mmCIF file of C-alpha atoms in Angstrom:
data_model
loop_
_atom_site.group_PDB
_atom_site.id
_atom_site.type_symbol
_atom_site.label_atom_id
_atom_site.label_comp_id
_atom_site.label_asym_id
_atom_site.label_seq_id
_atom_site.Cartn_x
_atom_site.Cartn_y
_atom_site.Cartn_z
ATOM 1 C CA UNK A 1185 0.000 0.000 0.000
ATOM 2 C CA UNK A 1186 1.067 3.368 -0.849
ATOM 3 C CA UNK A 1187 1.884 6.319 1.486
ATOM 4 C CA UNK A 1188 -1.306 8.667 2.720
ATOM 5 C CA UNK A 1189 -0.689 12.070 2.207
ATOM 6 C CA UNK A 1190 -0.649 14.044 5.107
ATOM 7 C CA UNK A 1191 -3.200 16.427 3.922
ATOM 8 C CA UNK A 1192 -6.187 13.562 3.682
ATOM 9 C CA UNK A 1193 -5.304 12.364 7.697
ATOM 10 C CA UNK A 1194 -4.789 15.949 8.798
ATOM 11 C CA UNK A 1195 -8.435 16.813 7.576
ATOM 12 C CA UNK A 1196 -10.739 14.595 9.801
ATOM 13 C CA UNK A 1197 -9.298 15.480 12.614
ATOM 14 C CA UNK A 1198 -10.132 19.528 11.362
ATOM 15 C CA UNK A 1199 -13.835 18.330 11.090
ATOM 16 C CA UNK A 1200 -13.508 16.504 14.547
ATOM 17 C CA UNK A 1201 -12.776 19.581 16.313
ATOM 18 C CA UNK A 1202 -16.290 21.646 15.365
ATOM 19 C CA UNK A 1203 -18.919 18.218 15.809
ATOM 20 C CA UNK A 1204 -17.668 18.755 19.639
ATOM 21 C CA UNK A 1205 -19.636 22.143 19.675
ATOM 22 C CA UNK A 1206 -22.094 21.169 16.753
ATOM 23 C CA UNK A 1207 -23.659 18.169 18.838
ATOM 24 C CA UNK A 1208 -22.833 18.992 22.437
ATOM 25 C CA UNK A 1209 -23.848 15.763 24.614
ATOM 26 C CA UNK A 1210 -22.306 16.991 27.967
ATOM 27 C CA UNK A 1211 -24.713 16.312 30.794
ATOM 28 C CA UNK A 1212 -25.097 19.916 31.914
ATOM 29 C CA UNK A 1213 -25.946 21.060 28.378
ATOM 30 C CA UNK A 1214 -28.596 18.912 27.596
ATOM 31 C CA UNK A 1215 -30.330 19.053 30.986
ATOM 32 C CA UNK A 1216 -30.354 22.758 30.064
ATOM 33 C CA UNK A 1217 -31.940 21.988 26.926
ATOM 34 C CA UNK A 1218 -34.482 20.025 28.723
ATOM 35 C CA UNK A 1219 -35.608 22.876 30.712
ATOM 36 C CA UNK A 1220 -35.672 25.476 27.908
ATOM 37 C CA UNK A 1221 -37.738 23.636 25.709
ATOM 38 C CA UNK A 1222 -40.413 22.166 28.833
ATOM 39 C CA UNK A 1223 -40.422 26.023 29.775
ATOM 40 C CA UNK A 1224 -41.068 27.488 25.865
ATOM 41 C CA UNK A 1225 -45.227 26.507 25.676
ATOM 42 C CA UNK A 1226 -45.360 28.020 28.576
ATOM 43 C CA UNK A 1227 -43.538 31.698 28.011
ATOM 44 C CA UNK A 1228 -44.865 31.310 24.612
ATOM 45 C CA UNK A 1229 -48.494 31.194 26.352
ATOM 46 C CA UNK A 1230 -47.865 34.165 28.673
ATOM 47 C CA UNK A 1231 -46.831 36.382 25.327
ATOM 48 C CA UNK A 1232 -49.822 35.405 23.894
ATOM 49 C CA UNK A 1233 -52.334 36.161 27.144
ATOM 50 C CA UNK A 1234 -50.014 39.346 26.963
ATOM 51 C CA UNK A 1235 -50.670 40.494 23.737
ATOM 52 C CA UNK A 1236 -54.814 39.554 24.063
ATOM 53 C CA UNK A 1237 -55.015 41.564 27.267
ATOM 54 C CA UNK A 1238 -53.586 44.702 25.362
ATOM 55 C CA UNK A 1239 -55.157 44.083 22.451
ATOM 56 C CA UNK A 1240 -58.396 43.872 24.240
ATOM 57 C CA UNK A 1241 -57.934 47.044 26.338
ATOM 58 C CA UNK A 1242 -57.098 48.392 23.353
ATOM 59 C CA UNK A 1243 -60.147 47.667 21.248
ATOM 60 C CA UNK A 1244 -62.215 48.594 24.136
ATOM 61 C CA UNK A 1245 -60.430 51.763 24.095
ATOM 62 C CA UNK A 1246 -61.387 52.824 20.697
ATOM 63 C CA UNK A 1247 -64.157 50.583 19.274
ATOM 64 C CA UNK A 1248 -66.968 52.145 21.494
ATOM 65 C CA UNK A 1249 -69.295 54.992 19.276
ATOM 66 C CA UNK A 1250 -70.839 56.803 21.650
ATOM 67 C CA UNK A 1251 -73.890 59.128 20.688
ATOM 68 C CA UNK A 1252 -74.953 61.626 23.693
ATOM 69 C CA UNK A 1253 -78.050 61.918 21.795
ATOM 70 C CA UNK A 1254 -79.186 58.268 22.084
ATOM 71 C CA UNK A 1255 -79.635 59.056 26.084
ATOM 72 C CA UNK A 1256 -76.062 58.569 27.967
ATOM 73 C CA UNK A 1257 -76.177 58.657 31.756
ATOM 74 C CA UNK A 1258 -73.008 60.566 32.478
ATOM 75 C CA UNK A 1259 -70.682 59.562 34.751
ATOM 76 C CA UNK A 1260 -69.398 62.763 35.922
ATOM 77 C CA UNK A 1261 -69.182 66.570 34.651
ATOM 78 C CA UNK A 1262 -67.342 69.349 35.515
ATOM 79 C CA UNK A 1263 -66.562 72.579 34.006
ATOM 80 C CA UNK A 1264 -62.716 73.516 32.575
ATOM 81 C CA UNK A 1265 -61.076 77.020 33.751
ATOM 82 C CA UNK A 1266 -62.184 78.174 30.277
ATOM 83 C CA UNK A 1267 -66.120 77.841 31.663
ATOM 84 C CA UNK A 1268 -66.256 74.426 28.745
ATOM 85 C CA UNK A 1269 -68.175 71.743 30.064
ATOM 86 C CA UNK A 1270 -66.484 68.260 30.304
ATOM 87 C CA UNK A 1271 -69.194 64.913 30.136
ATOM 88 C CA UNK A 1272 -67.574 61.818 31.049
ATOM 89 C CA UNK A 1273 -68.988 58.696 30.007
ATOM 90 C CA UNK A 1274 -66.732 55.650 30.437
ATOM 91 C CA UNK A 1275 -63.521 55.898 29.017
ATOM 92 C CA UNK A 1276 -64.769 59.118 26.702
ATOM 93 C CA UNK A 1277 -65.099 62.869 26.891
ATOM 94 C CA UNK A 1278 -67.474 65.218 25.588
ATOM 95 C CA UNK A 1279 -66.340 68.463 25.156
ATOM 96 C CA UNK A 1280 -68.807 71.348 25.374
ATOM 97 C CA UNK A 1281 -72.525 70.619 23.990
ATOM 98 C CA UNK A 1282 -71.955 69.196 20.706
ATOM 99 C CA UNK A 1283 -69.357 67.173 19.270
ATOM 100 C CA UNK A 1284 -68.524 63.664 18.828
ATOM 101 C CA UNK A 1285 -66.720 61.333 22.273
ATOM 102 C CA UNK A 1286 -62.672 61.057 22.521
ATOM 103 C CA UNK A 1287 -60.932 59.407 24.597
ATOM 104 C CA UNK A 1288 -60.584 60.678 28.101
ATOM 105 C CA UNK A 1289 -56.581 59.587 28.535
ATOM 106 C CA UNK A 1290 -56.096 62.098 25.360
ATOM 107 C CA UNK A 1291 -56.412 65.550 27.920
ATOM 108 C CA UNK A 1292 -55.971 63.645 30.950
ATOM 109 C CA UNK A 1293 -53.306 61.168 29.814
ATOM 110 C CA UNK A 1294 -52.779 60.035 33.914
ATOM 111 C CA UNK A 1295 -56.281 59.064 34.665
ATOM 112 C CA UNK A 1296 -55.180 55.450 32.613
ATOM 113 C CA UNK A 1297 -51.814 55.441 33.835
ATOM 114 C CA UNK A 1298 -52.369 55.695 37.243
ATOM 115 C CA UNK A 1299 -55.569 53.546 37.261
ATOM 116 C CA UNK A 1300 -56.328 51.839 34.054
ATOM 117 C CA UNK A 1301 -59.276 53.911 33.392
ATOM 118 C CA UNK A 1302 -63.192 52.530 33.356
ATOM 119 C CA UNK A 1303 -64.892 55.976 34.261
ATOM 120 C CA UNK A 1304 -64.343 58.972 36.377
ATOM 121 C CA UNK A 1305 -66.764 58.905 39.556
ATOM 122 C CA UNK A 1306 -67.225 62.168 40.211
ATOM 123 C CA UNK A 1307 -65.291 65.837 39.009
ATOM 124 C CA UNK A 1308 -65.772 69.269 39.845
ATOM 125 C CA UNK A 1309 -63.624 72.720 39.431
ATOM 126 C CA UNK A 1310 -62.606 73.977 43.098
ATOM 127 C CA UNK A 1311 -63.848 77.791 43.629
ATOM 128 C CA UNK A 1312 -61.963 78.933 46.403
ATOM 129 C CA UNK A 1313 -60.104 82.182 45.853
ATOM 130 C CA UNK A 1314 -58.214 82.324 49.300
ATOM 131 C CA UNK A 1315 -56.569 79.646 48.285
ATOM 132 C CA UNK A 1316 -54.699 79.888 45.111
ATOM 133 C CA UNK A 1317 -53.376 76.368 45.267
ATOM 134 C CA UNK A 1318 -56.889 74.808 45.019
ATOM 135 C CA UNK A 1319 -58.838 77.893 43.244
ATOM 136 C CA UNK A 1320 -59.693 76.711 39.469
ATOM 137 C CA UNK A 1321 -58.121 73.024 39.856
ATOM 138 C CA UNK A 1322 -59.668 70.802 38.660
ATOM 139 C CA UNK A 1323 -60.530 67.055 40.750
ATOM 140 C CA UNK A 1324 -61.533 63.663 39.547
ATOM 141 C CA UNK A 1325 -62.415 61.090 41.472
ATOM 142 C CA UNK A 1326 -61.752 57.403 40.719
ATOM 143 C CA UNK A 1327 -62.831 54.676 43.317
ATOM 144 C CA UNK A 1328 -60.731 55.620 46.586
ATOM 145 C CA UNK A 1329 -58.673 57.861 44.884
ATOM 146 C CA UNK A 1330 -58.674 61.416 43.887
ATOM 147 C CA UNK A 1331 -56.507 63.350 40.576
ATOM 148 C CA UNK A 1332 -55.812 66.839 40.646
ATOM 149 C CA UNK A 1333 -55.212 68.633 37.522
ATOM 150 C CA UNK A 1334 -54.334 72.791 36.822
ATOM 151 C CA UNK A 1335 -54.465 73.465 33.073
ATOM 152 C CA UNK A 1336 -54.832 69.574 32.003
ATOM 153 C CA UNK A 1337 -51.558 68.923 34.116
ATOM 154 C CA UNK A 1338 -51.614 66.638 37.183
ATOM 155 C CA UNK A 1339 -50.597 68.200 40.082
ATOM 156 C CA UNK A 1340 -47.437 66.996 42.058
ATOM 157 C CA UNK A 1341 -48.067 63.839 44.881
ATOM 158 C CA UNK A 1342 -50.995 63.019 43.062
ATOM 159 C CA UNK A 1343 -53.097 60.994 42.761
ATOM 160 C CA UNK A 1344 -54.128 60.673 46.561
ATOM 161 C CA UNK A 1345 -56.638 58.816 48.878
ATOM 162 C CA UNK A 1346 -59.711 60.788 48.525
ATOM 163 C CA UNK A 1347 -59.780 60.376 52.698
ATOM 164 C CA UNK A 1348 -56.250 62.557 52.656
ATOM 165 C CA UNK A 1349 -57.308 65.156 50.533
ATOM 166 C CA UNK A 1350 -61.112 65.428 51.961
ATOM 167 C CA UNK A 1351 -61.324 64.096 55.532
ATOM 168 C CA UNK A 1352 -64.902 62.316 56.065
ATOM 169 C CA UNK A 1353 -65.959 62.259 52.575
ATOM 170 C CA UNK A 1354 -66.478 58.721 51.403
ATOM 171 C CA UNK A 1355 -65.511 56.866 48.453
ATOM 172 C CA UNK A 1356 -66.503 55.294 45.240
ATOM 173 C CA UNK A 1357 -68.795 58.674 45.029
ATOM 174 C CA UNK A 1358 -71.647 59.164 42.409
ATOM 175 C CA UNK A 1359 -71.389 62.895 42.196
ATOM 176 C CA UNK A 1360 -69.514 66.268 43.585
ATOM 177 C CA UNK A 1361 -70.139 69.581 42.648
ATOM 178 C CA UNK A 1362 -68.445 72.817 44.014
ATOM 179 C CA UNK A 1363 -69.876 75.183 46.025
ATOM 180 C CA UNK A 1364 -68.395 78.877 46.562
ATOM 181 C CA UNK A 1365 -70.305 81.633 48.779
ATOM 182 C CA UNK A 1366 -72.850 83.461 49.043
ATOM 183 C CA UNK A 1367 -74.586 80.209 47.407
ATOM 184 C CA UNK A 1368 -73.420 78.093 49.690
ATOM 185 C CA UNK A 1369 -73.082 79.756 53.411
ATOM 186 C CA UNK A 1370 -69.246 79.302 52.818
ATOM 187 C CA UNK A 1371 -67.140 78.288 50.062
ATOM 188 C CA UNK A 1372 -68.010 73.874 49.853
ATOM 189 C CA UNK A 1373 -67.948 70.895 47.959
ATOM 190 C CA UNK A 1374 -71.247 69.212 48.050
ATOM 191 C CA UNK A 1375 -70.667 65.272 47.774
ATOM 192 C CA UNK A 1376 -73.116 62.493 46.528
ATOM 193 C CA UNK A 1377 -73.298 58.783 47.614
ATOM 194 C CA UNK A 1378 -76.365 57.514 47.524
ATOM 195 C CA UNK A 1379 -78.939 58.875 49.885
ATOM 196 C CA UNK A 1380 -76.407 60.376 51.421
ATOM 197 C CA UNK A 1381 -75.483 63.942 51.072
ATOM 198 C CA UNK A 1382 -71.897 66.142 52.030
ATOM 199 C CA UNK A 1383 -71.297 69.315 52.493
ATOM 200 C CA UNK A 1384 -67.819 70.016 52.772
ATOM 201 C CA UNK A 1385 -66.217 73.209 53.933
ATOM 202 C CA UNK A 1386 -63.180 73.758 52.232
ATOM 203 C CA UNK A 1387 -61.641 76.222 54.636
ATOM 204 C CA UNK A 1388 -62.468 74.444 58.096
ATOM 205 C CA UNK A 1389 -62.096 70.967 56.443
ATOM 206 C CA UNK A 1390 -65.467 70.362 58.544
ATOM 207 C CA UNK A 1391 -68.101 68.008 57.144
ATOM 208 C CA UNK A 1392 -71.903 68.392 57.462
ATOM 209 C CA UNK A 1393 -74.300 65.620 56.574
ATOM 210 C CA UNK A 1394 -77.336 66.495 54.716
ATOM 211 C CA UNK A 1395 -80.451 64.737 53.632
ATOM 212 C CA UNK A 1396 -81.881 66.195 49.716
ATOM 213 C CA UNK A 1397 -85.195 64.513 50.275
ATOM 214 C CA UNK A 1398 -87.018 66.072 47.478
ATOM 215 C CA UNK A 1399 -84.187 65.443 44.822
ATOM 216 C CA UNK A 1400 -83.552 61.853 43.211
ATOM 217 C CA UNK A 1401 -80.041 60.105 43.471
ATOM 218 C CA UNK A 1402 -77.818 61.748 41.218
ATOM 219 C CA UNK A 1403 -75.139 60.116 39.232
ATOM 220 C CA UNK A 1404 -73.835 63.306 38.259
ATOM 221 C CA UNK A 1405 -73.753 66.903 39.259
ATOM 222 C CA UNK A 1406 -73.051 70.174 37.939
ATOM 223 C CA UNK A 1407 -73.214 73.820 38.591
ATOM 224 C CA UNK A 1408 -73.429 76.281 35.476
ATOM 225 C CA UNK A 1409 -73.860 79.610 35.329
ATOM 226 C CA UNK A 1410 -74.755 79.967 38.881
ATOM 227 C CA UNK A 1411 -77.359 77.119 39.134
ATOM 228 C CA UNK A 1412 -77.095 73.792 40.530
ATOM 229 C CA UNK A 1413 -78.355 70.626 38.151
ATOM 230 C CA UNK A 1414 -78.810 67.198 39.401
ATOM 231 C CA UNK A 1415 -78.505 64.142 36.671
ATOM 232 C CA UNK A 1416 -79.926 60.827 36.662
ATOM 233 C CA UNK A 1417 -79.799 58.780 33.658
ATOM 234 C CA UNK A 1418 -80.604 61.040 30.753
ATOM 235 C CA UNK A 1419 -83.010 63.255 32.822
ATOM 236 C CA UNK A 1420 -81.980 66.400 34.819
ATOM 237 C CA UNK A 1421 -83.390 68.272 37.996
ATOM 238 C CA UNK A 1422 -82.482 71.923 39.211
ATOM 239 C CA UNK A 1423 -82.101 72.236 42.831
ATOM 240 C CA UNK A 1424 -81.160 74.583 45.538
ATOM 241 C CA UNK A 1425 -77.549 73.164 46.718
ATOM 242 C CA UNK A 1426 -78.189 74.749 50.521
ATOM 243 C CA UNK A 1427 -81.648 72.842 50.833
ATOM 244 C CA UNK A 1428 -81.681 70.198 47.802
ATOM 245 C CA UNK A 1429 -85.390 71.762 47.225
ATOM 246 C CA UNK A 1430 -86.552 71.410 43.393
ATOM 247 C CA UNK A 1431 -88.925 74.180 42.375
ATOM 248 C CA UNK A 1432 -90.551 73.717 38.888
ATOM 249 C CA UNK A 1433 -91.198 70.989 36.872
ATOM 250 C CA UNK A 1434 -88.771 68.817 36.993
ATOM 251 C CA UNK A 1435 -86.770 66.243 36.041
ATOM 252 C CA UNK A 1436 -86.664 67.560 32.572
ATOM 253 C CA UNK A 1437 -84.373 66.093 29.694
ATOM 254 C CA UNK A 1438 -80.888 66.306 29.381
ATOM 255 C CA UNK A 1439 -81.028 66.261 25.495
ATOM 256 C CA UNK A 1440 -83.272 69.322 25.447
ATOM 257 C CA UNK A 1441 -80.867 71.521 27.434
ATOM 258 C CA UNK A 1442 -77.401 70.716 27.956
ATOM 259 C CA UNK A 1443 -76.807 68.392 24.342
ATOM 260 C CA UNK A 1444 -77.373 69.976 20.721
ATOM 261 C CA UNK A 1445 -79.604 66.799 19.329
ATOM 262 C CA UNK A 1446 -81.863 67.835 16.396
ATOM 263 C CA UNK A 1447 -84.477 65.722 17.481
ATOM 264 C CA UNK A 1448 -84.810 67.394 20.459
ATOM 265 C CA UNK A 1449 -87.369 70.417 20.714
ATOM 266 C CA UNK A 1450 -84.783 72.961 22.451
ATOM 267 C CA UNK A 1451 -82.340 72.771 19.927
ATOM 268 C CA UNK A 1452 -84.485 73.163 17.031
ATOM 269 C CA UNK A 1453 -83.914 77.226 17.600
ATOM 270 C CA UNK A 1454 -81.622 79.436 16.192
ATOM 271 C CA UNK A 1455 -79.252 78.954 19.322
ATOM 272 C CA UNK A 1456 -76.189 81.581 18.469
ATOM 273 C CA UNK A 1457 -74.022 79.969 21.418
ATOM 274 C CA UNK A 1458 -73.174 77.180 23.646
ATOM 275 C CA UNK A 1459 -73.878 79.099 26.874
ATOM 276 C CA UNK A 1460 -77.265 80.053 25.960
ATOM 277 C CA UNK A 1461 -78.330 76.862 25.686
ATOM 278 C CA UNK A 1462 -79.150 76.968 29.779
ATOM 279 C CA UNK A 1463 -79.865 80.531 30.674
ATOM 280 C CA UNK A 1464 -82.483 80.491 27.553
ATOM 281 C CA UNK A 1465 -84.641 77.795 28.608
ATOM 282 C CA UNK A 1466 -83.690 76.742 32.175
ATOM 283 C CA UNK A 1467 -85.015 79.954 34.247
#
């Protein structure tokens, strides 16, 4: 037999040195292996619950249409610092008295942050001019907590328990509506839970329990133009915030006063503004 050239036994053991990394059989590597692949339906099943639960939020987030004119109960209401009304419903915003929903987290961007947002409980804009920090904020409520916001921008240390901010008022509240003298015997927030009714003194911190027995539970409140409006479901009644008395006939309906809906006798007038929407019809 002839001599082997050194090349052709040189060249095995080249390709020897690679298969040791190619097919690893140490012990430690394939219990490793093991692991990693008994572990991979599982992370692969997380991702996916992951990406369903945001997707979901998401779709809930935009898909809703909502029409004021088809009857909303609002959630809450409250007026900016520029005197523009703000009807919550949900997740979504109306903005004045016409105009379509948006999304509440697009002017108030740490209502979801903070508490993945399903609706805002109650809001209303302090009045309280001896006390600049509060005078013209604006506060939401959410559940226990409570947001404060000065030209759409949450204030610093908040959000807060509602219980820090305003000792003895209770929460997961239906309504809230501010207050300020001589309409109220000193400048107050007036609370809603139920039956029960708060009147909270802003400077003294002191809280007086009151009983509205001719006014209906409201789910929302709302004090425009120097009256005091009470809604439940789509209707509306005015009421006196120091006694809760309702003179006239009331409950009248939302969609008539406070919404521009075609169908709706009110707005079938020349109306020239917003504002005159109320102090036309609701004297």
């Amino acid at each position: 037999v002839g001599a082997v050239p050194a090349s052709t036994l040189v060249r095995p053991l080249m390709l020897q040195q690679p298969l040791r990394y190619l097919l690893p059989c140490s012990p430690t590597y394939w219990i490793r292996g093991q692991v990693v692949m008994k572990l991979l339906p599982h992370i692969l099943f997380i991702c996916l619950a992951l990406a369903l639960t945001w997707a979901q939020d998401h779709h809930q987030h935009h898909a809703a249409v909502l029409d004021r004119c088809k009857g909303l109960e609002m959630d809450a209401v409250a007026v900016n610092e520029e005197g523009i009304p703000y009807f919550f419903k949900g997740d979504h915003l109306f903005k004045g008295f016409h105009g379509k929903a948006e999304l509440s987290n697009g002017s108030f961007s740490e209502l979801d942050d903070h508490h993945h947002l399903g609706h805002v409980d109650a809001a209303f804009r302090m009045h309280y001019e001896d006390d600049p920090t509060h005078h013209d904020h604006m506060f939401f409520f959410l559940d226990n907590k409570v947001f404060r916001y000065y030209q759409h921008k949450l204030e610093a240390g908040y959000p807060k328990d509602i219980s820090e901010v305003f000792p003895g008022i209770p929460d997961h509240l239906d309504a809230a509506v501010e207050c300020p003298k001589p309409e109220c015997d000193e400048d107050s927030v007036i609370f809603f839970k139920k039956d029960d009714i708060y009147h909270y003194n802003v400077k003294t911190k002191a809280v007086e329990k009151k009983e509205f027995a001719s006014m209906p539970n409201c789910t929302s409140a709302f004090r425009f133009m120097e009256h005091y409006y009470c809604f439940h479901g789509h209707m509306f009644s005015k009421f006196d915030p120091k006694t809760g008395d309702v003179h006239g006939k009331y409950p009248k309906e939302a969609r008539d006063y406070f919404m521009r809906c075609s169908k709706f006798s009110k707005w079938k007038r020349d109306v020239s503004s917003d504002a005159c929407c109320c102090t036309n019809y609701l004297q």
